[in-house]
Coordinates of C-alpha atoms and ligand atoms in Angstrom, one line a residue:
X25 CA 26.7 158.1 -115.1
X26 CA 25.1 155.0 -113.4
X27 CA 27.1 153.0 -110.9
X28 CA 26.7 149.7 -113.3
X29 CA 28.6 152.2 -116.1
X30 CA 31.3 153.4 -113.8
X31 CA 32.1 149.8 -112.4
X32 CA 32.1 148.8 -116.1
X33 CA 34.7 150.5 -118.1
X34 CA 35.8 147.9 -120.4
X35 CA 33.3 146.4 -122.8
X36 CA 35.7 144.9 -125.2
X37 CA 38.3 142.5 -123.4
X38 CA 41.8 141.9 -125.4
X39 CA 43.1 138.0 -124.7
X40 CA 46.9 138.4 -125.0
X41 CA 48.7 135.3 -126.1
X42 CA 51.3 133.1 -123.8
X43 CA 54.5 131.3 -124.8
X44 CA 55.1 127.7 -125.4
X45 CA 55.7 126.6 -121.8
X46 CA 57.3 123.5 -120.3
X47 CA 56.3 122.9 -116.4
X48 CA 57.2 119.8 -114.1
X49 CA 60.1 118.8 -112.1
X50 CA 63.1 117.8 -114.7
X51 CA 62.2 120.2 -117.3
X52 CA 64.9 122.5 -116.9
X53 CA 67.4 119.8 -118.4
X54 CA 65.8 120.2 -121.6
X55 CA 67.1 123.2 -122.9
X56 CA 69.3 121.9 -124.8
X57 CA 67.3 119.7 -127.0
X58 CA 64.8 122.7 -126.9
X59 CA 67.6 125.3 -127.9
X60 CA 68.2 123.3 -131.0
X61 CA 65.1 123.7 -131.6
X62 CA 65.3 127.0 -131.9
X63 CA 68.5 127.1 -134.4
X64 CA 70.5 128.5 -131.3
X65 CA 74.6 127.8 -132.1
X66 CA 75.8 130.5 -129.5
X67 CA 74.0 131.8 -126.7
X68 CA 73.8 134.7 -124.3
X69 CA 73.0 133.2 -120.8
X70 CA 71.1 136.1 -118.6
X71 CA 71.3 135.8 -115.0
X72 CA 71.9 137.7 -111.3
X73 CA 74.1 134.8 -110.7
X74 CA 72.4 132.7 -108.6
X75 CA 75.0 132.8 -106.1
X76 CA 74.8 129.7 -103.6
X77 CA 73.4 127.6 -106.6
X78 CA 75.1 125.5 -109.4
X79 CA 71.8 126.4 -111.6
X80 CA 73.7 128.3 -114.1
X81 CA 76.5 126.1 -114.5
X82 CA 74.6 123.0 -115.0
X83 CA 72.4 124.9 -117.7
X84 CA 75.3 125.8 -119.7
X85 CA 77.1 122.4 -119.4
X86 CA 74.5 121.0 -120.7
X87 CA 73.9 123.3 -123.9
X88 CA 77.4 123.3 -124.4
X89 CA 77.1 119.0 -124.3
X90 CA 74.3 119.5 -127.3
X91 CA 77.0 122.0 -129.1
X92 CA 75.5 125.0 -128.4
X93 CA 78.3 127.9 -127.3
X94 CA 77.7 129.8 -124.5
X95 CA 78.5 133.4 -123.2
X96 CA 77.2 134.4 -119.5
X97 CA 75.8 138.0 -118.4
X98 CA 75.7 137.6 -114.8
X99 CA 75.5 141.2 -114.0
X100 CA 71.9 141.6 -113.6
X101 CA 70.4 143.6 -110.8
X102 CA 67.4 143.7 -108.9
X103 CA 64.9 146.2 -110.2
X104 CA 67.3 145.8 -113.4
X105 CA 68.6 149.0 -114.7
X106 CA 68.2 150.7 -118.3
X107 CA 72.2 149.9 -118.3
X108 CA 71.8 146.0 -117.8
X109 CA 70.0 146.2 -120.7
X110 CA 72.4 147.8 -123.4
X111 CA 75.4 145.9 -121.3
X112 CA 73.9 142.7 -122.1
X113 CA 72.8 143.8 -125.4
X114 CA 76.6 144.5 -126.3
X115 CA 77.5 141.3 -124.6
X116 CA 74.8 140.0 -127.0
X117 CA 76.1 141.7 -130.3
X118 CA 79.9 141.4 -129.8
X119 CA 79.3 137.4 -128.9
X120 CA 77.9 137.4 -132.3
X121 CA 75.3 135.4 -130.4
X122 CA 71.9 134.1 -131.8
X123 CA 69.1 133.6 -128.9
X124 CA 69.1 134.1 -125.3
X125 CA 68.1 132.0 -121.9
X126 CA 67.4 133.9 -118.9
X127 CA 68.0 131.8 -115.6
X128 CA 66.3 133.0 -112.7
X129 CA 63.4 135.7 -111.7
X130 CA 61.4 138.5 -113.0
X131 CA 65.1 140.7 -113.1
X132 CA 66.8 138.1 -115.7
X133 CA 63.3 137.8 -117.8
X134 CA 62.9 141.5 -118.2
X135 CA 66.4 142.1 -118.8
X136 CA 66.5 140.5 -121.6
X137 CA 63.1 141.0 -123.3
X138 CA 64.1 144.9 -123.5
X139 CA 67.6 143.2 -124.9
X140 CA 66.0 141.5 -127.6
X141 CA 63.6 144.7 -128.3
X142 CA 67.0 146.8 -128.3
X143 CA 69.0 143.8 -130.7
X144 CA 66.3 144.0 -133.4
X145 CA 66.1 147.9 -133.5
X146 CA 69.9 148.3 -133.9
X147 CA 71.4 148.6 -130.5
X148 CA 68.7 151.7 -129.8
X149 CA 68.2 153.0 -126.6
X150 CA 65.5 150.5 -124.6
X151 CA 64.1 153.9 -122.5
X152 CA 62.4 154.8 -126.0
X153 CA 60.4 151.5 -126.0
X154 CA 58.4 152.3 -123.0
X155 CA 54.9 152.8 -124.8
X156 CA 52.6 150.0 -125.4
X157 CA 53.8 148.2 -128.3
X158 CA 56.5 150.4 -128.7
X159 CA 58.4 147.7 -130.5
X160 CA 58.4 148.2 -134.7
X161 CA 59.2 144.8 -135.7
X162 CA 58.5 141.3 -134.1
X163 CA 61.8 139.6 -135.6
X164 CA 63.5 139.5 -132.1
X165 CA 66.0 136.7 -131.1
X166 CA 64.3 133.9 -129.8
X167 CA 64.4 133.5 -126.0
X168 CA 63.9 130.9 -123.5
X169 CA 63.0 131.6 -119.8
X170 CA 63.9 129.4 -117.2
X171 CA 62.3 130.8 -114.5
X172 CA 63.4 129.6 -110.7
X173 CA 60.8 132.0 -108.4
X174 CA 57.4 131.8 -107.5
X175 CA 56.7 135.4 -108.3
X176 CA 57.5 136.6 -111.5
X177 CA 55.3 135.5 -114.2
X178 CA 57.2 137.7 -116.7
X179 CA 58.2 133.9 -118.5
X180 CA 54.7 134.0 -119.5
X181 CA 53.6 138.0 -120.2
X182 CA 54.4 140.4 -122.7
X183 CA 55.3 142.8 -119.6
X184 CA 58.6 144.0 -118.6
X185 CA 60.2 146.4 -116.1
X186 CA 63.0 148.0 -116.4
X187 CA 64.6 151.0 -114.4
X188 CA 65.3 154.1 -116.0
X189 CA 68.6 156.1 -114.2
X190 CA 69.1 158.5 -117.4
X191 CA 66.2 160.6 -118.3
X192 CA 65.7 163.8 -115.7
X193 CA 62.6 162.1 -114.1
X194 CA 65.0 159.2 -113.5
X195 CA 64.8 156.5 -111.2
X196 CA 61.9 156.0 -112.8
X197 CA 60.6 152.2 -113.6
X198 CA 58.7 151.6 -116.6
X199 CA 56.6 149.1 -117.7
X200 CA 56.9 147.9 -121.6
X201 CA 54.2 146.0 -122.4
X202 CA 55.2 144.7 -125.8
X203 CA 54.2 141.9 -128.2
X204 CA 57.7 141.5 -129.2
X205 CA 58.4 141.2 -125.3
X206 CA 56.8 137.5 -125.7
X207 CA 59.2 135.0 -124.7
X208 CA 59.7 132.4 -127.6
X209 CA 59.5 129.1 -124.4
X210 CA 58.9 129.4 -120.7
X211 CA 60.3 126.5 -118.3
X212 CA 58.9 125.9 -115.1
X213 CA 60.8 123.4 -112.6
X214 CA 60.1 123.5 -109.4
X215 CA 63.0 121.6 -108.5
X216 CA 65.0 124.5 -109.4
X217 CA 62.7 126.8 -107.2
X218 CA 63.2 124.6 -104.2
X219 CA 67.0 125.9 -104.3
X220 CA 65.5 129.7 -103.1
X221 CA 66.6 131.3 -99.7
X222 CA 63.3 131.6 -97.4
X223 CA 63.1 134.8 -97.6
X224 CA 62.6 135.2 -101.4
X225 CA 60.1 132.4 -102.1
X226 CA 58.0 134.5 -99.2
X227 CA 58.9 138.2 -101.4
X228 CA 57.9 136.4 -104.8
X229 CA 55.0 134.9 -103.1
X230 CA 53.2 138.2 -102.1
X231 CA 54.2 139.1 -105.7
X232 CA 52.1 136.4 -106.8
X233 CA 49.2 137.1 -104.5
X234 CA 49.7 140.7 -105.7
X235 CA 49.1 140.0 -109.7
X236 CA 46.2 137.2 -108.7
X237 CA 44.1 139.8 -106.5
X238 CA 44.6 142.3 -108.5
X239 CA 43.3 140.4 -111.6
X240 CA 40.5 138.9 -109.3
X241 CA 39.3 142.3 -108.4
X242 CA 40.2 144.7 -111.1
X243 CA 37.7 146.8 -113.1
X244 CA 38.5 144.3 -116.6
X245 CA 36.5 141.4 -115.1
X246 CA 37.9 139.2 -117.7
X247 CA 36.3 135.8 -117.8
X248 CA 38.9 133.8 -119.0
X249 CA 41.3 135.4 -116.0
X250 CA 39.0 136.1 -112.8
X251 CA 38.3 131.8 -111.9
X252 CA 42.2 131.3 -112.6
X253 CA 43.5 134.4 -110.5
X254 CA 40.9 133.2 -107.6
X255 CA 42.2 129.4 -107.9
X256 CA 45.9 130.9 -107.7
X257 CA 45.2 133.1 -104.9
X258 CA 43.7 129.6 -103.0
X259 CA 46.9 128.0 -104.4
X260 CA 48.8 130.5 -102.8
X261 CA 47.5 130.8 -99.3
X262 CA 47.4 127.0 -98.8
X263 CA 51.5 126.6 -100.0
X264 CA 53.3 129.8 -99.3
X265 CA 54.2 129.4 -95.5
X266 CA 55.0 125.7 -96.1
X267 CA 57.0 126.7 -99.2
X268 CA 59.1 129.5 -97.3
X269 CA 59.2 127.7 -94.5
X270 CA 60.1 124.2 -95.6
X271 CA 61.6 125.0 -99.6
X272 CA 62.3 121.4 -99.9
X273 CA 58.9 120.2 -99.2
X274 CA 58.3 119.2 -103.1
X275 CA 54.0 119.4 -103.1
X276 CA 54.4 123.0 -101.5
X277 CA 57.0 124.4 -103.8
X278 CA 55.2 123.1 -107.3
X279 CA 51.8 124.3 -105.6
X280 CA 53.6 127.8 -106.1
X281 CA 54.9 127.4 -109.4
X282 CA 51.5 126.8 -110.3
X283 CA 50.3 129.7 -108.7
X284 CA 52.5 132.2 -110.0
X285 CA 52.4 130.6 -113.6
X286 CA 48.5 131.0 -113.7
X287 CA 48.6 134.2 -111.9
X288 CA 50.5 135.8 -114.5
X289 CA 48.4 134.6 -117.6
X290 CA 45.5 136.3 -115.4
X291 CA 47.3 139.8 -115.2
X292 CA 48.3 139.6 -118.7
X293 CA 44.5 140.5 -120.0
X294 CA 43.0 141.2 -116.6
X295 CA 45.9 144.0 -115.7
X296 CA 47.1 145.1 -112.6
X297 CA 46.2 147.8 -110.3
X298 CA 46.7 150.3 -107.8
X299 CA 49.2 147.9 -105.1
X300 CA 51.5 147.7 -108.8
X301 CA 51.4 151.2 -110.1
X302 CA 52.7 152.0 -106.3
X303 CA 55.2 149.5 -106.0
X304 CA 57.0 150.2 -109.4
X305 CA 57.5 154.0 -108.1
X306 CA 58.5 152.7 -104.9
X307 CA 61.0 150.3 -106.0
X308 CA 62.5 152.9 -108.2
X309 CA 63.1 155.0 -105.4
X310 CA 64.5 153.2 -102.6
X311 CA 65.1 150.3 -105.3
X312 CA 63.9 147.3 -102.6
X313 CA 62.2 144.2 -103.3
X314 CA 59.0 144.3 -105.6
X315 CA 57.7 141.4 -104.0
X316 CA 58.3 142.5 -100.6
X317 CA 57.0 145.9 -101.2
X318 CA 54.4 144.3 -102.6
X319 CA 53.9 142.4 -99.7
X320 CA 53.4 145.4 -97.3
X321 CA 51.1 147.2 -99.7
X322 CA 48.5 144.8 -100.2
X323 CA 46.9 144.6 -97.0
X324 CA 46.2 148.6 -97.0
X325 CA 45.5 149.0 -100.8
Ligands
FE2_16 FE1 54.5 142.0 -109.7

């Protein structure tokens, strides 16, 4: 086999689609005009918490001001387990609930696109979905995504990770990568992001510069990914110091959210690569920051 050949191993690219999106500073406070929308009457609110922020309370005053009922999951984890998953989905299914909003990073996002995948095949196990496409039916409860880290991108992919603590390989972290994972609206605000401890906006930032590089440089040379995963790795080395330093500096913070917005549409049909495939077994084991693992890695790989 010739070089060209080797360095050339995918002749037919597949274009995955995105989500309705909102980004901008403010446009967290429409979800509840948005939820409307969507026919939502009672909702399941994903989240870690957000601890030290009034984010989730604000979002659920407000979609209980348009009428829309609210029930709150706040027990998800980092590296979110197979067990967040079916807890939420019971949360989901004994609510009587009829769409979801996760509030926060890549943990709340994932969390519940394996909960939707589990609500529309009757309360199944989400371990079985871990094929491509595993899902057999796209009739999933809508979900909106507010998303308030400059890492995850999973408001905009049809990727998700989840943890697996029951099968005799466990931990073991699996990536879905589903259709029926697509979020039904992504919401961007950087406002929102500018609420982050240091510390995280610098983990979810080498996340970013993780899925831009790897889409820059990977095998798929997709032409609709490799000049937007280059412009967010530029976005990302000229605001990620000043946005972990200095989280209230506005231009640095929405420089980010840019980044890791565009970043994530680039993995999403350029793929990943080796730093990832590392990382997920890595963070199942010791179960420590992706983003921060991924931060270490990607100098060496
Ligand atoms: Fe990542």
């Amino acid at each position: 086999m010739q070089v060209d050949e080797l360095l050339q191993p995918f002749p037919i690219k597949e274009f995955h689609p995105f989500p309705r999106a909102l980004l901008g500073p403010g446009s967290h406070e429409l979800i509840g005009p948005e939820a409307l929308k969507l026919g939502f009457k009672k909702t399941l609110i994903m989240t870690s918490g957000l601890r030290g922020s009034d984010i989730v309370h604000k979002i659920s005053e407000s979609m209980k001001y348009h009428g829309i009922d609210v029930v709150i999951y706040d027990k998800v984890e980092s590296n979110p387990k197979d067990y967040n998953v079916m807890d939420a989905y019971e949360a989901f299914s004994e609510g009587e609930c009829d769409g979801f909003v996760s509030i926060g990073g890549g943990s709340s996002h994932d969390t519940t696109k394996g909960a939707r995948i589990v609500a529309a095949h009757d309360g199944r196990n989400v371990n079985e979905f871990q094929e491509l496409n595993a899902s057999e039916t796209l009739d999933n409860p809508a979900h909106i995504a507010i998303n308030t880290t400059v890492g995850t991108g999973s408001e905009t992919t049809p990727a998700y990770v989840i943890t697996d603590l029951s099968s005799p390989d466990a931990p073991h972290k699996w990536v879905g990568f589903d259709r029926a994972a697509i979020t039904t609206l992504a919401i961007n605000d950087p406002v929102l992001c500018m609420t982050q401890p240091p510390q995280f906006v610098a983990y979810t930032g080498f996340d970013t510069m993780a899925h831009a590089s790897e889409a820059y440089v990977g095998r798929v040379q997709h032409l609709s990914c490799t000049p937007v995963a280059l412009a967010a790795v530029r976005m990302v080395q000229e605001n990620l110091r000043e946005a972990t330093y200095n989280p209230k500096n506005y231009k640095a913070m929405e420089g980010m959210v840019w980044a890791q917005y565009i970043a994530a549409q680039a993995f999403s049909s350029a793929l990943l690569g080796i730093l990832h495939s590392l990382s997920h077994a890595v963070c199942a084991y010791y179960d420590i920051h992706h983003g921060l693992n991924n931060g270490v890695g990607l100098p060496r790989v």
